[in-house]
Amino acid sequence: MGKTKIKVGNEGIYDARQLGAPKMVVLGFQHMFAMFGATVLVPLLTGLSISTTLLFAGLGTLLFHCLTKFKVPAFLGSSFAFLGGYAAIAPMAEDGSANKEMLPYACLGVACAGLLYLVLAAIIKIVGINKVMKLFPPVVTGPIIIAIGLGLAPSAIDNCSANWWLAIIALGLVIIFNIFGKGMVKIIPILLGIVGSYLVAAIVGNGFGVESFAIDFSGVKDAPWFGNPIEWSSTVFGGVRDSSNAISAIIAIVPIAIATMMEHIGDVSAISATCERNYIKDPGLHRTLLGDGLATTIASLFGAPANTTYGENTGVLALSKVYDPRVVRIAAYFAIVFSLSPKFAALIYSIPTPIIGGISFVLYGMISAIGVRNVVEAKVDFSKARNTIVAAVILVLALGLKNGITFTIGSATITLTALAVASIAGILLNVIFPEKDFNPETAFQATDSAQINLESDYGKKNKE
């Protein structure tokens, strides 16, 4: 197989540069599958274009990689955090049709919210990452990462509940391929689990007529092979004409960026813990914020949802142990190609939700496990009351506030997600009761050592 492992502790981390181009393409395809379900759900809930969403998920990911020196293996998909903003400015009609007139105004508000990322990135660049990271010690970021995975868990259960048998088949295939697989099979369990369970559903449902397993191919049949992914009238440039509506949208939506920036820091911490590299330090949190913010602004200007680093793809990284950012960029290329072909997009979208649920069952759990590992490796002392209180408040708020918190300032209604509220609470408690022993310089010491080992061993051909 030409498989290469680089040893970091007891874990084997695959070097994608030794896998070869064909296998990297397959790995990229796996990442594309992982992000697809959640990414297209946002345009379905808001009325935005699926094709435009896929196009700017791919382009946004590539922009993010450029701005982060091609070092961070993150995929940028549709953000759910702004759903409340879209609903307030451009609510869907009772028949489920999109509010085409007001959607461009909502997109303008989201585009301006993305610019706040640039402000925070500039502040971090000026004052230094160490001063900022004092607000985010492992006792804060660890529980936030745990909450990210556990917060996504209900959506996995909801998807599984449509057909538990099919979900269990998908879950079982992933587990079998990952634990007992050899070579390439072991590092693409998600893709094999999706393909295998999809074939089972097609054979049992469409071949033998078991209705609960049947796949609807009508959308694939009706969709054209090629199409323009951008509708000019749905963009900010072609649809914004009323200044009062524009100002109202900006005031209502921009504050949501406070929450999404907190979530971004948690996601980057999760990716760092997964890959055992300190991406907050190198290439720097200011660069990841810049990439995420600019990707959000550009996507929104052209009628796509806000972008955000995707937990689903972090789960794939943890499961496959292939951390090469080029693999994620291949997934971005696939997203761009699918945005130009509605038929291919419809084929992917025909994957039954129980299969997505079964796959997510593993991915979301992996994210929470990464958070636990982050706390353990940082040796957070939970015999100290302040650490216990900080972690407890974060977890209870993140998992207990189902709908977040909504409040009004003047004429603007602001909704903070549960994770954002939990993040803010954890940060404030950490400031009020500071950890005197925490040193940002050494917080990622184990991660930095792992990175040094990786770089010194990179390219060695210890083939198995």
GROMACS .gro file of C-alpha atoms in nm:
model
  464
    1MET     CA    1   0.000   0.000   0.000
    2GLY     CA    2   0.295   0.234   0.038
    3LYS     CA    3   0.159   0.343   0.374
    4THR     CA    4   0.384   0.548   0.598
    5LYS     CA    5   0.342   0.612   0.966
    6ILE     CA    6   0.517   0.873   1.171
    7LYS     CA    7   0.519   0.781   1.537
    8VAL     CA    8   0.397   1.036   1.789
    9GLY     CA    9   0.366   0.863   2.124
   10ASN     CA   10   0.160   0.551   2.069
   11GLU     CA   11  -0.041   0.694   1.782
   12GLY     CA   12   0.032   0.632   1.415
   13ILE     CA   13  -0.010   0.944   1.203
   14TYR     CA   14  -0.023   0.883   0.830
   15ASP     CA   15   0.190   1.095   0.601
   16ALA     CA   16  -0.036   1.179   0.307
   17ARG     CA   17   0.266   1.277   0.098
   18GLN     CA   18   0.364   0.910   0.091
   19LEU     CA   19   0.014   0.788   0.006
   20GLY     CA   20   0.018   0.914  -0.351
   21ALA     CA   21  -0.225   1.131  -0.549
   22PRO     CA   22  -0.504   0.871  -0.609
   23LYS     CA   23  -0.537   0.789  -0.239
   24MET     CA   24  -0.528   1.156  -0.143
   25VAL     CA   25  -0.817   1.217  -0.384
   26VAL     CA   26  -1.017   0.944  -0.211
   27LEU     CA   27  -0.940   1.101   0.127
   28GLY     CA   28  -1.052   1.439  -0.004
   29PHE     CA   29  -1.374   1.283  -0.129
   30GLN     CA   30  -1.431   1.149   0.224
   31HIS     CA   31  -1.398   1.499   0.370
   32MET     CA   32  -1.642   1.631   0.110
   33PHE     CA   33  -1.901   1.371   0.213
   34ALA     CA   34  -1.855   1.460   0.580
   35MET     CA   35  -1.933   1.828   0.530
   36PHE     CA   36  -2.206   1.795   0.268
   37GLY     CA   37  -2.511   1.716   0.482
   38ALA     CA   38  -2.474   2.003   0.727
   39THR     CA   39  -2.349   2.250   0.466
   40VAL     CA   40  -2.654   2.214   0.239
   41LEU     CA   41  -2.893   2.215   0.536
   42VAL     CA   42  -2.835   2.586   0.598
   43PRO     CA   43  -2.953   2.697   0.250
   44LEU     CA   44  -3.253   2.465   0.286
   45LEU     CA   45  -3.349   2.640   0.611
   46THR     CA   46  -3.289   2.992   0.481
   47GLY     CA   47  -3.382   2.980   0.112
   48LEU     CA   48  -3.028   3.047  -0.010
   49SER     CA   49  -2.892   2.859  -0.312
   50ILE     CA   50  -2.736   2.517  -0.251
   51SER     CA   51  -2.508   2.554  -0.553
   52THR     CA   52  -2.385   2.896  -0.437
   53THR     CA   53  -2.331   2.752  -0.089
   54LEU     CA   54  -2.114   2.468  -0.218
   55LEU     CA   55  -1.917   2.702  -0.444
   56PHE     CA   56  -1.821   2.938  -0.163
   57ALA     CA   57  -1.763   2.660   0.087
   58GLY     CA   58  -1.493   2.540  -0.153
   59LEU     CA   59  -1.358   2.885  -0.238
   60GLY     CA   60  -1.373   2.993   0.127
   61THR     CA   61  -1.175   2.688   0.233
   62LEU     CA   62  -0.908   2.759  -0.027
   63LEU     CA   63  -0.888   3.125   0.083
   64PHE     CA   64  -0.859   3.014   0.445
   65HIS     CA   65  -0.571   2.783   0.357
   66CYS     CA   66  -0.392   3.059   0.167
   67LEU     CA   67  -0.419   3.299   0.461
   68THR     CA   68  -0.307   3.035   0.713
   69LYS     CA   69   0.008   2.949   0.515
   70PHE     CA   70  -0.146   2.619   0.399
   71LYS     CA   71  -0.088   2.473   0.746
   72VAL     CA   72  -0.432   2.425   0.903
   73PRO     CA   73  -0.638   2.122   0.782
   74ALA     CA   74  -0.975   2.293   0.828
   75PHE     CA   75  -1.279   2.288   0.601
   76LEU     CA   76  -1.514   2.587   0.601
   77GLY     CA   77  -1.880   2.496   0.565
   78SER     CA   78  -2.210   2.673   0.633
   79SER     CA   79  -2.248   2.827   0.978
   80PHE     CA   80  -2.568   2.758   1.175
   81ALA     CA   81  -2.503   3.047   1.413
   82PHE     CA   82  -2.662   3.305   1.181
   83LEU     CA   83  -2.990   3.116   1.125
   84GLY     CA   84  -3.165   3.346   1.373
   85GLY     CA   85  -3.041   3.649   1.181
   86TYR     CA   86  -3.170   3.515   0.850
   87ALA     CA   87  -3.504   3.431   1.012
   88ALA     CA   88  -3.538   3.783   1.154
   89ILE     CA   89  -3.451   3.970   0.835
   90ALA     CA   90  -3.571   3.731   0.563
   91PRO     CA   91  -3.820   3.484   0.714
   92MET     CA   92  -3.933   3.198   0.490
   93ALA     CA   93  -4.289   3.217   0.354
   94GLU     CA   94  -4.558   2.991   0.501
   95ASP     CA   95  -4.535   2.762   0.199
   96GLY     CA   96  -4.161   2.717   0.261
   97SER     CA   97  -4.048   2.938  -0.030
   98ALA     CA   98  -3.753   3.173   0.006
   99ASN     CA   99  -3.787   3.543   0.080
  100LYS     CA  100  -3.593   3.648  -0.228
  101GLU     CA  101  -3.651   4.017  -0.169
  102MET     CA  102  -3.498   4.033   0.180
  103LEU     CA  103  -3.232   3.761   0.160
  104PRO     CA  104  -2.974   3.998   0.005
  105TYR     CA  105  -3.017   4.231   0.304
  106ALA     CA  106  -2.961   3.944   0.547
  107CYS     CA  107  -2.651   3.850   0.349
  108LEU     CA  108  -2.527   4.208   0.378
  109GLY     CA  109  -2.560   4.190   0.756
  110VAL     CA  110  -2.365   3.862   0.764
  111ALA     CA  111  -2.097   4.008   0.537
  112CYS     CA  112  -2.047   4.296   0.780
  113ALA     CA  113  -2.038   4.050   1.071
  114GLY     CA  114  -1.748   3.875   0.899
  115LEU     CA  115  -1.553   4.200   0.911
  116LEU     CA  116  -1.554   4.185   1.293
  117TYR     CA  117  -1.323   3.885   1.265
  118LEU     CA  118  -1.070   4.114   1.102
  119VAL     CA  119  -1.093   4.355   1.395
  120LEU     CA  120  -1.023   4.079   1.649
  121ALA     CA  121  -0.743   3.944   1.428
  122ALA     CA  122  -0.580   4.290   1.425
  123ILE     CA  123  -0.608   4.320   1.804
  124ILE     CA  124  -0.441   3.979   1.849
  125LYS     CA  125  -0.165   4.079   1.608
  126ILE     CA  126  -0.103   4.404   1.798
  127VAL     CA  127  -0.120   4.288   2.161
  128GLY     CA  128   0.021   3.937   2.104
  129ILE     CA  129  -0.133   3.593   2.120
  130ASN     CA  130  -0.014   3.520   2.475
  131LYS     CA  131  -0.218   3.802   2.627
  132VAL     CA  132  -0.526   3.690   2.437
  133MET     CA  133  -0.477   3.319   2.515
  134LYS     CA  134  -0.473   3.394   2.887
  135LEU     CA  135  -0.848   3.418   2.837
  136PHE     CA  136  -0.856   3.067   2.687
  137PRO     CA  137  -0.664   2.822   2.909
  138PRO     CA  138  -0.731   2.446   2.869
  139VAL     CA  139  -0.988   2.455   3.151
  140VAL     CA  140  -1.195   2.681   2.921
  141THR     CA  141  -1.116   2.543   2.575
  142GLY     CA  142  -1.134   2.177   2.681
  143PRO     CA  143  -1.497   2.188   2.802
  144ILE     CA  144  -1.589   2.406   2.501
  145ILE     CA  145  -1.454   2.137   2.267
  146ILE     CA  146  -1.642   1.871   2.463
  147ALA     CA  147  -1.957   2.080   2.435
  148ILE     CA  148  -1.914   2.120   2.058
  149GLY     CA  149  -1.934   1.744   2.011
  150LEU     CA  150  -2.209   1.683   2.267
  151GLY     CA  151  -2.407   1.978   2.134
  152LEU     CA  152  -2.410   1.819   1.788
  153ALA     CA  153  -2.511   1.479   1.928
  154PRO     CA  154  -2.890   1.538   1.923
  155SER     CA  155  -2.881   1.605   1.548
  156ALA     CA  156  -2.707   1.269   1.497
  157ILE     CA  157  -2.977   1.093   1.701
  158ASP     CA  158  -3.254   1.274   1.512
  159ASN     CA  159  -3.108   1.163   1.180
  160CYS     CA  160  -3.065   0.805   1.303
  161SER     CA  161  -3.425   0.788   1.429
  162ALA     CA  162  -3.562   0.794   1.074
  163ASN     CA  163  -3.430   0.439   1.026
  164TRP     CA  164  -3.219   0.298   1.307
  165TRP     CA  165  -3.134  -0.020   1.113
  166LEU     CA  166  -2.978   0.178   0.831
  167ALA     CA  167  -2.799   0.406   1.078
  168ILE     CA  168  -2.658   0.105   1.265
  169ILE     CA  169  -2.533  -0.044   0.937
  170ALA     CA  170  -2.348   0.281   0.856
  171LEU     CA  171  -2.209   0.306   1.211
  172GLY     CA  172  -2.109  -0.061   1.213
  173LEU     CA  173  -1.926  -0.036   0.882
  174VAL     CA  174  -1.726   0.265   1.002
  175ILE     CA  175  -1.626   0.085   1.321
  176ILE     CA  176  -1.533  -0.237   1.140
  177PHE     CA  177  -1.327  -0.061   0.873
  178ASN     CA  178  -1.150   0.160   1.126
  179ILE     CA  179  -1.065  -0.112   1.379
  180PHE     CA  180  -1.007  -0.415   1.158
  181GLY     CA  181  -0.919  -0.249   0.828
  182LYS     CA  182  -0.569  -0.257   0.683
  183GLY     CA  183  -0.382  -0.002   0.477
  184MET     CA  184  -0.599   0.246   0.291
  185VAL     CA  185  -0.921   0.088   0.417
  186LYS     CA  186  -0.834   0.190   0.772
  187ILE     CA  187  -0.804   0.558   0.689
  188ILE     CA  188  -1.120   0.602   0.478
  189PRO     CA  189  -1.380   0.436   0.705
  190ILE     CA  190  -1.623   0.728   0.666
  191LEU     CA  191  -1.630   0.707   0.288
  192LEU     CA  192  -1.658   0.327   0.291
  193GLY     CA  193  -1.931   0.343   0.555
  194ILE     CA  194  -2.135   0.587   0.344
  195VAL     CA  195  -2.088   0.393   0.019
  196GLY     CA  196  -2.154   0.055   0.183
  197SER     CA  197  -2.470   0.161   0.365
  198TYR     CA  198  -2.592   0.351   0.056
  199LEU     CA  199  -2.561   0.032  -0.152
  200VAL     CA  200  -2.747  -0.163   0.117
  201ALA     CA  201  -3.028   0.095   0.113
  202ALA     CA  202  -3.044   0.091  -0.268
  203ILE     CA  203  -3.054  -0.290  -0.286
  204VAL     CA  204  -3.297  -0.347   0.001
  205GLY     CA  205  -3.515  -0.041  -0.058
  206ASN     CA  206  -3.519  -0.001  -0.434
  207GLY     CA  207  -3.438  -0.362  -0.530
  208PHE     CA  208  -3.651  -0.554  -0.282
  209GLY     CA  209  -3.910  -0.284  -0.219
  210VAL     CA  210  -3.855  -0.226   0.155
  211GLU     CA  211  -4.001   0.123   0.176
  212SER     CA  212  -3.811   0.235   0.488
  213PHE     CA  213  -3.480   0.175   0.306
  214ALA     CA  214  -3.581   0.326  -0.030
  215ILE     CA  215  -3.375   0.606  -0.184
  216ASP     CA  216  -3.544   0.886  -0.378
  217PHE     CA  217  -3.359   0.925  -0.709
  218SER     CA  218  -3.612   1.167  -0.860
  219GLY     CA  219  -3.399   1.470  -0.776
  220VAL     CA  220  -3.100   1.314  -0.949
  221LYS     CA  221  -3.304   1.236  -1.259
  222ASP     CA  222  -3.451   1.585  -1.287
  223ALA     CA  223  -3.135   1.784  -1.210
  224PRO     CA  224  -2.932   1.922  -1.504
  225TRP     CA  225  -2.570   1.825  -1.553
  226PHE     CA  226  -2.440   2.182  -1.554
  227GLY     CA  227  -2.568   2.507  -1.407
  228ASN     CA  228  -2.464   2.858  -1.300
  229PRO     CA  229  -2.415   2.850  -0.922
  230ILE     CA  230  -2.468   3.225  -0.872
  231GLU     CA  231  -2.795   3.417  -0.916
  232TRP     CA  232  -2.707   3.786  -0.948
  233SER     CA  233  -3.040   3.906  -0.812
  234SER     CA  234  -2.974   3.708  -0.489
  235THR     CA  235  -2.639   3.874  -0.426
  236VAL     CA  236  -2.578   4.187  -0.221
  237PHE     CA  237  -2.468   4.363  -0.539
  238GLY     CA  238  -2.787   4.282  -0.728
  239GLY     CA  239  -3.049   4.276  -0.453
  240VAL     CA  240  -2.973   4.555  -0.203
  241ARG     CA  241  -3.144   4.882  -0.294
  242ASP     CA  242  -3.310   5.011   0.024
  243SER     CA  243  -3.066   5.175   0.269
  244SER     CA  244  -3.302   5.151   0.569
  245ASN     CA  245  -3.342   4.775   0.526
  246ALA     CA  246  -2.966   4.747   0.487
  247ILE     CA  247  -2.897   4.937   0.811
  248SER     CA  248  -3.156   4.732   1.004
  249ALA     CA  249  -3.002   4.407   0.881
  250ILE     CA  250  -2.651   4.514   0.978
  251ILE     CA  251  -2.758   4.621   1.328
  252ALA     CA  252  -2.951   4.297   1.385
  253ILE     CA  253  -2.691   4.050   1.254
  254VAL     CA  254  -2.343   4.193   1.322
  255PRO     CA  255  -2.351   4.124   1.702
  256ILE     CA  256  -2.387   3.750   1.627
  257ALA     CA  257  -2.020   3.755   1.523
  258ILE     CA  258  -1.924   3.784   1.891
  259ALA     CA  259  -2.062   3.435   1.941
  260THR     CA  260  -1.916   3.286   1.624
  261MET     CA  261  -1.568   3.419   1.702
  262MET     CA  262  -1.580   3.236   2.036
  263GLU     CA  263  -1.685   2.921   1.853
  264HIS     CA  264  -1.401   2.971   1.605
  265ILE     CA  265  -1.144   2.972   1.885
  266GLY     CA  266  -1.296   2.651   2.021
  267ASP     CA  267  -1.284   2.488   1.676
  268VAL     CA  268  -0.920   2.586   1.617
  269SER     CA  269  -0.834   2.451   1.961
  270ALA     CA  270  -1.007   2.125   1.867
  271ILE     CA  271  -0.816   2.097   1.540
  272SER     CA  272  -0.490   2.174   1.722
  273ALA     CA  273  -0.559   1.904   1.979
  274THR     CA  274  -0.654   1.655   1.707
  275CYS     CA  275  -0.346   1.714   1.494
  276GLU     CA  276  -0.115   1.766   1.794
  277ARG     CA  277   0.004   2.096   1.649
  278ASN     CA  278  -0.039   2.441   1.797
  279TYR     CA  279  -0.222   2.621   1.516
  280ILE     CA  280  -0.316   2.899   1.757
  281LYS     CA  281   0.056   2.983   1.772
  282ASP     CA  282   0.158   2.884   1.418
  283PRO     CA  283   0.030   3.011   1.179
  284GLY     CA  284  -0.152   3.208   1.450
  285LEU     CA  285  -0.506   3.271   1.568
  286HIS     CA  286  -0.503   3.608   1.393
  287ARG     CA  287  -0.456   3.429   1.060
  288THR     CA  288  -0.732   3.173   1.120
  289LEU     CA  289  -0.971   3.451   1.222
  290LEU     CA  290  -0.872   3.651   0.915
  291GLY     CA  291  -0.936   3.351   0.688
  292ASP     CA  292  -1.271   3.265   0.847
  293GLY     CA  293  -1.388   3.628   0.850
  294LEU     CA  294  -1.294   3.707   0.491
  295ALA     CA  295  -1.444   3.379   0.369
  296THR     CA  296  -1.769   3.468   0.547
  297THR     CA  297  -1.778   3.820   0.405
  298ILE     CA  298  -1.705   3.717   0.046
  299ALA     CA  299  -1.950   3.424   0.055
  300SER     CA  300  -2.228   3.643   0.193
  301LEU     CA  301  -2.177   3.914  -0.066
  302PHE     CA  302  -2.251   3.657  -0.337
  303GLY     CA  303  -2.555   3.504  -0.169
  304ALA     CA  304  -2.403   3.213   0.025
  305PRO     CA  305  -2.424   3.148   0.403
  306ALA     CA  306  -2.155   3.247   0.649
  307ASN     CA  307  -1.859   3.009   0.663
  308THR     CA  308  -1.717   2.840   0.969
  309THR     CA  309  -1.462   2.574   1.053
  310TYR     CA  310  -1.641   2.238   1.049
  311GLY     CA  311  -1.650   1.995   1.341
  312GLU     CA  312  -1.750   1.711   1.108
  313ASN     CA  313  -1.418   1.738   0.928
  314THR     CA  314  -1.230   1.758   1.257
  315GLY     CA  315  -1.390   1.424   1.339
  316VAL     CA  316  -1.265   1.283   1.008
  317LEU     CA  317  -0.914   1.402   1.093
  318ALA     CA  318  -0.930   1.225   1.428
  319LEU     CA  319  -1.056   0.903   1.272
  320SER     CA  320  -0.830   0.885   0.966
  321LYS     CA  321  -0.518   1.035   1.130
  322VAL     CA  322  -0.431   1.201   0.800
  323TYR     CA  323  -0.368   1.566   0.882
  324ASP     CA  324  -0.224   1.688   0.553
  325PRO     CA  325  -0.408   2.014   0.465
  326ARG     CA  326  -0.382   1.925   0.096
  327VAL     CA  327  -0.639   1.650   0.152
  328VAL     CA  328  -0.887   1.909   0.281
  329ARG     CA  329  -0.813   2.132  -0.017
  330ILE     CA  330  -0.902   1.841  -0.244
  331ALA     CA  331  -1.239   1.831  -0.069
  332ALA     CA  332  -1.274   2.203  -0.145
  333TYR     CA  333  -1.209   2.135  -0.515
  334PHE     CA  334  -1.480   1.869  -0.511
  335ALA     CA  335  -1.725   2.115  -0.353
  336ILE     CA  336  -1.654   2.366  -0.630
  337VAL     CA  337  -1.705   2.101  -0.900
  338PHE     CA  338  -2.032   1.984  -0.746
  339SER     CA  339  -2.155   2.343  -0.729
  340LEU     CA  340  -2.129   2.356  -1.108
  341SER     CA  341  -2.321   2.029  -1.153
  342PRO     CA  342  -2.664   2.013  -0.990
  343LYS     CA  343  -2.695   1.646  -1.089
  344PHE     CA  344  -2.389   1.542  -0.890
  345ALA     CA  345  -2.503   1.755  -0.598
  346ALA     CA  346  -2.846   1.588  -0.613
  347LEU     CA  347  -2.680   1.244  -0.607
  348ILE     CA  348  -2.494   1.329  -0.289
  349TYR     CA  349  -2.805   1.486  -0.143
  350SER     CA  350  -2.996   1.162  -0.206
  351ILE     CA  351  -2.799   0.994   0.073
  352PRO     CA  352  -3.063   0.898   0.334
  353THR     CA  353  -3.048   1.097   0.658
  354PRO     CA  354  -3.009   0.782   0.872
  355ILE     CA  355  -2.676   0.714   0.699
  356ILE     CA  356  -2.563   1.068   0.780
  357GLY     CA  357  -2.680   1.008   1.137
  358GLY     CA  358  -2.484   0.686   1.172
  359ILE     CA  359  -2.169   0.850   1.041
  360SER     CA  360  -2.219   1.157   1.262
  361PHE     CA  361  -2.258   0.925   1.561
  362VAL     CA  362  -1.885   0.858   1.538
  363LEU     CA  363  -1.766   1.201   1.427
  364TYR     CA  364  -1.939   1.402   1.696
  365GLY     CA  365  -1.824   1.163   1.968
  366MET     CA  366  -1.468   1.197   1.845
  367ILE     CA  367  -1.485   1.575   1.888
  368SER     CA  368  -1.588   1.542   2.253
  369ALA     CA  369  -1.318   1.282   2.311
  370ILE     CA  370  -1.063   1.531   2.175
  371GLY     CA  371  -1.181   1.784   2.433
  372VAL     CA  372  -1.134   1.529   2.710
  373ARG     CA  373  -0.784   1.453   2.582
  374ASN     CA  374  -0.707   1.825   2.571
  375VAL     CA  375  -0.793   1.861   2.940
  376VAL     CA  376  -0.599   1.547   3.037
  377GLU     CA  377  -0.284   1.637   2.844
  378ALA     CA  378  -0.288   1.990   2.987
  379LYS     CA  379  -0.306   1.830   3.335
  380VAL     CA  380  -0.593   2.051   3.445
  381ASP     CA  381  -0.619   2.013   3.822
  382PHE     CA  382  -0.986   1.952   3.903
  383SER     CA  383  -0.908   1.932   4.273
  384LYS     CA  384  -0.913   2.312   4.252
  385ALA     CA  385  -1.263   2.450   4.300
  386ARG     CA  386  -1.218   2.726   4.041
  387ASN     CA  387  -1.136   2.474   3.766
  388THR     CA  388  -1.435   2.258   3.855
  389ILE     CA  389  -1.667   2.559   3.858
  390VAL     CA  390  -1.543   2.695   3.524
  391ALA     CA  391  -1.582   2.357   3.350
  392ALA     CA  392  -1.919   2.290   3.512
  393VAL     CA  393  -2.068   2.625   3.410
  394ILE     CA  394  -1.948   2.586   3.051
  395LEU     CA  395  -2.092   2.234   3.013
  396VAL     CA  396  -2.427   2.309   3.178
  397LEU     CA  397  -2.487   2.626   2.977
  398ALA     CA  398  -2.372   2.475   2.648
  399LEU     CA  399  -2.589   2.166   2.685
  400GLY     CA  400  -2.877   2.310   2.889
  401LEU     CA  401  -2.965   2.623   2.692
  402LYS     CA  402  -3.142   2.456   2.401
  403ASN     CA  403  -3.230   2.778   2.218
  404GLY     CA  404  -2.958   3.007   2.351
  405ILE     CA  405  -3.046   3.351   2.483
  406THR     CA  406  -3.236   3.621   2.295
  407PHE     CA  407  -3.241   3.986   2.405
  408THR     CA  408  -3.315   4.326   2.256
  409ILE     CA  409  -3.090   4.631   2.238
  410GLY     CA  410  -3.282   4.924   2.096
  411SER     CA  411  -3.453   4.797   1.783
  412ALA     CA  412  -3.211   4.507   1.736
  413THR     CA  413  -3.291   4.155   1.852
  414ILE     CA  414  -2.978   3.955   1.930
  415THR     CA  415  -2.961   3.578   1.977
  416LEU     CA  416  -2.657   3.411   2.131
  417THR     CA  417  -2.622   3.037   2.080
  418ALA     CA  418  -2.585   2.811   2.383
  419LEU     CA  419  -2.221   2.750   2.296
  420ALA     CA  420  -2.154   3.124   2.268
  421VAL     CA  421  -2.316   3.190   2.608
  422ALA     CA  422  -2.113   2.908   2.761
  423SER     CA  423  -1.791   3.036   2.606
  424ILE     CA  424  -1.849   3.390   2.731
  425ALA     CA  425  -1.938   3.265   3.080
  426GLY     CA  426  -1.626   3.047   3.094
  427ILE     CA  427  -1.404   3.334   2.982
  428LEU     CA  428  -1.553   3.573   3.240
  429LEU     CA  429  -1.516   3.321   3.523
  430ASN     CA  430  -1.156   3.258   3.420
  431VAL     CA  431  -1.089   3.632   3.435
  432ILE     CA  432  -1.266   3.677   3.769
  433PHE     CA  433  -1.087   3.377   3.922
  434PRO     CA  434  -0.754   3.369   3.732
  435GLU     CA  435  -0.537   3.058   3.724
  436LYS     CA  436  -0.201   3.177   3.851
  437ASP     CA  437  -0.022   2.863   3.731
  438PHE     CA  438  -0.137   2.895   3.369
  439ASN     CA  439   0.133   2.996   3.122
  440PRO     CA  440   0.029   3.042   2.757
  441GLU     CA  441   0.389   2.982   2.650
  442THR     CA  442   0.384   2.624   2.783
  443ALA     CA  443   0.014   2.542   2.749
  444PHE     CA  444   0.079   2.362   2.423
  445GLN     CA  445   0.417   2.219   2.521
  446ALA     CA  446   0.317   1.862   2.438
  447THR     CA  447   0.173   1.978   2.108
  448ASP     CA  448   0.486   2.170   2.015
  449SER     CA  449   0.703   1.868   2.096
  450ALA     CA  450   0.485   1.651   1.877
  451GLN     CA  451   0.519   1.901   1.594
  452ILE     CA  452   0.898   1.902   1.627
  453ASN     CA  453   0.899   1.522   1.613
  454LEU     CA  454   0.676   1.524   1.308
  455GLU     CA  455   0.888   1.775   1.122
  456SER     CA  456   1.215   1.597   1.200
  457ASP     CA  457   1.075   1.260   1.092
  458TYR     CA  458   0.874   1.383   0.795
  459GLY     CA  459   0.965   1.192   0.483
  460LYS     CA  460   1.119   0.891   0.656
  461LYS     CA  461   0.991   0.579   0.488
  462ASN     CA  462   0.904   0.345   0.774
  463LYS     CA  463   0.666   0.145   0.564
  464GLU     CA  464   0.454  -0.128   0.714
   0.00000   0.00000   0.00000
